[in-house]
mmCIF file of C-alpha atoms and ligand atoms in Angstrom:
data_model
loop_
_atom_site.group_PDB
_atom_site.id
_atom_site.type_symbol
_atom_site.label_atom_id
_atom_site.label_comp_id
_atom_site.label_asym_id
_atom_site.label_seq_id
_atom_site.Cartn_x
_atom_site.Cartn_y
_atom_site.Cartn_z
ATOM 1 C CA MET M 1 0.000 0.000 0.000
ATOM 2 C CA GLN M 2 1.340 3.412 -0.981
ATOM 3 C CA HIS M 3 1.972 5.898 1.803
ATOM 4 C CA HIS M 4 1.593 9.600 1.154
ATOM 5 C CA THR M 5 3.472 12.517 2.622
ATOM 6 C CA MET M 6 1.051 14.756 4.503
ATOM 7 C CA LEU M 7 1.091 18.228 5.933
ATOM 8 C CA GLU M 8 -1.358 19.175 8.688
ATOM 9 C CA VAL M 9 -3.394 22.223 7.636
ATOM 10 C CA ILE M 10 -6.200 22.260 10.228
ATOM 11 C CA SER M 11 -5.541 20.881 13.688
ATOM 12 C CA ARG M 12 -7.935 18.770 15.704
ATOM 13 C CA ARG M 13 -8.227 21.650 18.200
ATOM 14 C CA ALA M 14 -9.048 24.219 15.484
ATOM 15 C CA ILE M 15 -11.724 21.905 14.078
ATOM 16 C CA GLU M 16 -13.272 21.403 17.531
ATOM 17 C CA GLU M 17 -13.458 25.150 18.175
ATOM 18 C CA ARG M 18 -14.897 25.970 14.767
ATOM 19 C CA VAL M 19 -17.477 23.174 14.868
ATOM 20 C CA ALA M 20 -18.595 24.321 18.338
ATOM 21 C CA ALA M 21 -19.056 27.880 17.017
ATOM 22 C CA LEU M 22 -21.033 26.637 14.003
ATOM 23 C CA GLY M 23 -23.252 24.593 16.314
ATOM 24 C CA ARG M 24 -23.982 27.650 18.476
ATOM 25 C CA GLN M 25 -24.844 29.741 15.430
ATOM 26 C CA ILE M 26 -27.081 27.070 13.885
ATOM 27 C CA SER M 27 -28.861 26.540 17.227
ATOM 28 C CA GLN M 28 -29.641 30.257 17.392
ATOM 29 C CA ASP M 29 -30.722 30.541 13.774
ATOM 30 C CA TYR M 30 -33.047 27.524 13.804
ATOM 31 C CA THR M 31 -34.713 28.051 17.164
ATOM 32 C CA GLY M 32 -38.421 27.391 16.658
ATOM 33 C CA GLY M 33 -37.813 25.660 13.301
ATOM 34 C CA ASP M 34 -38.001 22.042 12.170
ATOM 35 C CA LEU M 35 -34.320 21.392 11.552
ATOM 36 C CA VAL M 36 -33.097 18.329 9.657
ATOM 37 C CA LEU M 37 -29.324 17.968 9.332
ATOM 38 C CA MET M 38 -28.817 16.249 5.978
ATOM 39 C CA ALA M 39 -25.294 14.856 5.981
ATOM 40 C CA VAL M 40 -23.730 13.968 2.658
ATOM 41 C CA LEU M 41 -22.000 10.586 2.827
ATOM 42 C CA GLY M 42 -19.235 9.585 3.060
ATOM 43 C CA GLY M 43 -17.113 12.781 3.308
ATOM 44 C CA ALA M 44 -19.227 14.565 5.913
ATOM 45 C CA PHE M 45 -19.972 11.799 8.399
ATOM 46 C CA VAL M 46 -17.413 12.829 11.020
ATOM 47 C CA PHE M 47 -18.204 16.529 10.623
ATOM 48 C CA ALA M 48 -21.948 15.816 10.941
ATOM 49 C CA ALA M 49 -21.367 13.637 14.014
ATOM 50 C CA ASP M 50 -19.474 16.432 15.769
ATOM 51 C CA LEU M 51 -21.739 19.211 14.513
ATOM 52 C CA CYS M 52 -24.945 17.544 15.689
ATOM 53 C CA ARG M 53 -23.480 17.200 19.188
ATOM 54 C CA SER M 54 -22.723 20.921 19.307
ATOM 55 C CA ILE M 55 -26.321 21.788 18.368
ATOM 56 C CA THR M 56 -28.441 22.413 21.430
ATOM 57 C CA ILE M 57 -31.909 22.609 19.850
ATOM 58 C CA ASP M 58 -34.120 19.694 18.895
ATOM 59 C CA CYS M 59 -33.255 18.387 15.414
ATOM 60 C CA CYS M 60 -33.299 15.290 13.207
ATOM 61 C CA ILE M 61 -30.388 13.796 11.294
ATOM 62 C CA ASP M 62 -30.558 12.053 7.954
ATOM 63 C CA PHE M 63 -28.118 11.034 5.222
ATOM 64 C CA VAL M 64 -27.851 11.184 1.461
ATOM 65 C CA ARG M 65 -25.209 9.794 -0.821
ATOM 66 C CA VAL M 66 -24.522 11.135 -4.272
ATOM 67 C CA ALA M 67 -22.180 9.960 -6.992
ATOM 68 C CA SER M 68 -20.635 12.016 -9.715
ATOM 69 C CA TYR M 69 -19.973 10.305 -13.019
ATOM 70 C CA GLY M 70 -16.423 10.370 -14.313
ATOM 71 C CA ALA M 71 -13.043 9.876 -12.703
ATOM 72 C CA GLY M 72 -10.525 12.359 -11.361
ATOM 73 C CA THR M 73 -10.409 14.741 -8.423
ATOM 74 C CA ALA M 74 -12.901 17.347 -9.703
ATOM 75 C CA SER M 75 -16.616 16.736 -10.219
ATOM 76 C CA THR M 76 -18.080 16.451 -13.652
ATOM 77 C CA GLY M 77 -21.449 17.941 -12.781
ATOM 78 C CA SER M 78 -23.266 14.809 -13.801
ATOM 79 C CA ILE M 79 -24.694 13.763 -10.446
ATOM 80 C CA ARG M 80 -26.994 10.967 -9.356
ATOM 81 C CA LEU M 81 -28.568 10.179 -6.013
ATOM 82 C CA VAL M 82 -27.284 6.856 -4.700
ATOM 83 C CA GLN M 83 -29.033 7.043 -1.320
ATOM 84 C CA ALA M 84 -32.156 9.158 -0.907
ATOM 85 C CA PRO M 85 -33.200 10.679 2.441
ATOM 86 C CA ALA M 86 -35.142 8.356 4.717
ATOM 87 C CA LEU M 87 -37.048 11.174 6.421
ATOM 88 C CA GLU M 88 -39.868 13.287 5.064
ATOM 89 C CA VAL M 89 -38.382 16.473 3.590
ATOM 90 C CA SER M 90 -41.494 18.373 2.603
ATOM 91 C CA GLY M 91 -42.049 21.536 4.645
ATOM 92 C CA ARG M 92 -38.966 21.001 6.840
ATOM 93 C CA ASP M 93 -35.829 23.096 7.329
ATOM 94 C CA ILE M 94 -33.117 21.158 5.540
ATOM 95 C CA LEU M 95 -29.524 22.016 6.385
ATOM 96 C CA VAL M 96 -27.241 20.144 4.005
ATOM 97 C CA VAL M 97 -24.011 19.224 5.812
ATOM 98 C CA GLU M 98 -21.182 18.765 3.336
ATOM 99 C CA ASP M 99 -17.439 18.242 3.604
ATOM 100 C CA ILE M 100 -16.175 20.482 0.799
ATOM 101 C CA VAL M 101 -17.684 22.812 -1.756
ATOM 102 C CA ASP M 102 -15.271 22.896 -4.676
ATOM 103 C CA THR M 103 -16.740 23.468 -8.155
ATOM 104 C CA GLY M 104 -20.157 23.750 -6.470
ATOM 105 C CA LEU M 105 -21.775 21.365 -8.952
ATOM 106 C CA THR M 106 -22.628 18.650 -6.400
ATOM 107 C CA LEU M 107 -24.192 21.115 -4.000
ATOM 108 C CA GLN M 108 -26.064 22.970 -6.695
ATOM 109 C CA TRP M 109 -27.622 19.652 -7.689
ATOM 110 C CA LEU M 110 -28.464 18.748 -4.073
ATOM 111 C CA LEU M 111 -29.972 22.142 -3.229
ATOM 112 C CA GLN M 112 -32.176 21.886 -6.313
ATOM 113 C CA TYR M 113 -33.166 18.355 -5.314
ATOM 114 C CA PHE M 114 -34.364 19.495 -1.875
ATOM 115 C CA HIS M 115 -36.262 22.421 -3.386
ATOM 116 C CA GLN M 116 -37.975 19.962 -5.740
ATOM 117 C CA GLN M 117 -38.864 17.828 -2.713
ATOM 118 C CA LYS M 118 -40.643 20.924 -1.378
ATOM 119 C CA ALA M 119 -38.444 21.511 1.663
ATOM 120 C CA GLY M 120 -39.596 24.465 3.759
ATOM 121 C CA SER M 121 -36.085 25.936 3.596
ATOM 122 C CA VAL M 122 -32.750 24.705 2.261
ATOM 123 C CA ARG M 123 -29.373 25.935 3.471
ATOM 124 C CA LEU M 124 -25.848 24.683 3.250
ATOM 125 C CA CYS M 125 -23.205 24.127 5.907
ATOM 126 C CA THR M 126 -19.787 23.088 4.644
ATOM 127 C CA LEU M 127 -16.700 22.247 6.620
ATOM 128 C CA VAL M 128 -14.411 23.593 3.889
ATOM 129 C CA ASP M 129 -15.126 26.141 1.193
ATOM 130 C CA LYS M 130 -12.709 25.991 -1.753
ATOM 131 C CA LYS M 131 -13.651 29.000 -3.836
ATOM 132 C CA GLU M 132 -10.896 28.847 -6.422
ATOM 133 C CA ARG M 133 -12.425 26.192 -8.689
ATOM 134 C CA ARG M 134 -16.061 27.288 -8.332
ATOM 135 C CA GLN M 135 -18.034 26.879 -11.570
ATOM 136 C CA VAL M 136 -21.456 27.988 -10.333
ATOM 137 C CA PRO M 137 -22.325 30.995 -8.159
ATOM 138 C CA LEU M 138 -22.966 29.106 -4.945
ATOM 139 C CA GLU M 139 -22.387 30.512 -1.446
ATOM 140 C CA ALA M 140 -22.589 28.314 1.634
ATOM 141 C CA ASP M 141 -24.612 29.709 4.552
ATOM 142 C CA TYR M 142 -22.244 28.262 7.161
ATOM 143 C CA VAL M 143 -18.555 27.733 6.446
ATOM 144 C CA GLY M 144 -16.019 26.061 8.720
ATOM 145 C CA PHE M 145 -12.817 26.980 6.888
ATOM 146 C CA THR M 146 -11.888 28.569 3.577
ATOM 147 C CA LEU M 147 -8.910 26.866 1.927
ATOM 148 C CA ASN M 148 -7.944 27.031 -1.693
ATOM 149 C CA HIS M 149 -4.899 24.903 -2.189
ATOM 150 C CA GLY M 150 -4.218 21.229 -2.085
ATOM 151 C CA PHE M 151 -6.108 17.989 -1.882
ATOM 152 C CA LEU M 152 -7.415 17.535 1.652
ATOM 153 C CA VAL M 153 -7.723 14.326 3.637
ATOM 154 C CA GLY M 154 -8.643 13.386 7.185
ATOM 155 C CA TYR M 155 -11.710 14.058 9.368
ATOM 156 C CA SER M 156 -13.738 11.855 6.968
ATOM 157 C CA LEU M 157 -12.197 13.320 3.803
ATOM 158 C CA ASP M 158 -10.679 10.505 1.791
ATOM 159 C CA PHE M 159 -8.170 9.696 -0.848
ATOM 160 C CA ALA M 160 -9.357 6.462 -2.527
ATOM 161 C CA GLU M 161 -11.376 5.712 0.652
ATOM 162 C CA ARG M 162 -8.346 6.033 2.924
ATOM 163 C CA TYR M 163 -7.499 8.543 5.657
ATOM 164 C CA ARG M 164 -11.114 9.235 6.717
ATOM 165 C CA ASN M 165 -10.204 8.238 10.284
ATOM 166 C CA LEU M 166 -7.503 10.874 10.816
ATOM 167 C CA PRO M 167 -8.617 13.385 13.465
ATOM 168 C CA ALA M 168 -7.111 16.477 11.779
ATOM 169 C CA ILE M 169 -7.069 17.737 8.181
ATOM 170 C CA TYR M 170 -3.989 17.305 6.005
ATOM 171 C CA THR M 171 -2.921 18.044 2.438
ATOM 172 C CA LEU M 172 -1.429 15.247 0.433
ATOM 173 C CA GLN M 173 1.933 16.402 -0.815
ATOM 174 C CA ASP M 174 2.211 13.869 -3.607
ATOM 175 C CA ALA M 175 -1.305 13.522 -5.072
ATOM 176 C CA ALA M 176 -2.920 15.395 -7.935
ATOM 177 C CA SER M 177 -5.255 18.189 -6.775
HETATM 178 P P1 5GP V 1 -17.927 19.862 -6.162
HETATM 179 O O1 5GP V 1 -18.192 21.064 -5.310
HETATM 180 O O2 5GP V 1 -16.723 20.076 -7.031
HETATM 181 O O3 5GP V 1 -19.089 19.380 -6.938
HETATM 182 O O4 5GP V 1 -17.571 18.604 -5.301
HETATM 183 C C1 5GP V 1 -17.236 18.631 -4.015
HETATM 184 C C2 5GP V 1 -16.860 17.225 -3.647
HETATM 185 O O5 5GP V 1 -15.605 16.880 -4.233
HETATM 186 C C3 5GP V 1 -16.671 17.134 -2.160
HETATM 187 O O6 5GP V 1 -17.864 16.773 -1.513
HETATM 188 C C4 5GP V 1 -15.592 16.097 -2.034
HETATM 189 O O7 5GP V 1 -16.181 14.830 -2.002
HETATM 190 C C5 5GP V 1 -14.783 16.232 -3.307
HETATM 191 N N1 5GP V 1 -13.582 17.041 -3.045
HETATM 192 C C6 5GP V 1 -13.305 18.284 -3.526
HETATM 193 N N2 5GP V 1 -12.110 18.708 -3.072
HETATM 194 C C7 5GP V 1 -11.638 17.710 -2.286
HETATM 195 C C8 5GP V 1 -10.440 17.565 -1.481
HETATM 196 O O8 5GP V 1 -9.562 18.426 -1.392
HETATM 197 N N3 5GP V 1 -10.318 16.394 -0.785
HETATM 198 C C9 5GP V 1 -11.258 15.409 -0.828
HETATM 199 N N4 5GP V 1 -11.024 14.317 -0.094
HETATM 200 N N5 5GP V 1 -12.384 15.510 -1.558
HETATM 201 C C10 5GP V 1 -12.565 16.654 -2.270
#
């Protein structure tokens, strides 16, 4: 198995502090609402697990999985839903919890999907916002960190399904980005 050289870019401590702050903000903003955290598998499962525990209001948690056709490290924009939400979406306040917004194509597709499902409101919370390669004008409502360079792994971000278990976020020094 190949081992990659990694550089830590966001520490475990920095992630904890930022996720706690996001949780406080989301709790304030959704007080009195019908919040459903909609985590996008598999890259956001650790983020969603920590975020939901920093949210102090009543909420539900559900999961979707999408696949983008084509190979490589950037999305092609051709998206399909591999796992649909289990919960009723109609009329509810959907907060999509994503790992990274890069080109924005995946999220644009997902936001449209939840609008079509007649969600009461649809917003986006992303752990990392990478604005440099954005192809559609999409702004996340809640952003953990803004980072433009490198291919990130750790904290459920993978490279070929590896490194999701690392507690901090790293850039791979020897992988294409
Ligand atoms: P996009 O916004 O380009 O449609 O796609 C975003 C998705 O591409 C993310 O959810 C993530 O799965 C993947 N992605 C983009 N940049 C990175 C990165 O630096 N590291 C990892 N592991 N995945 C990335």
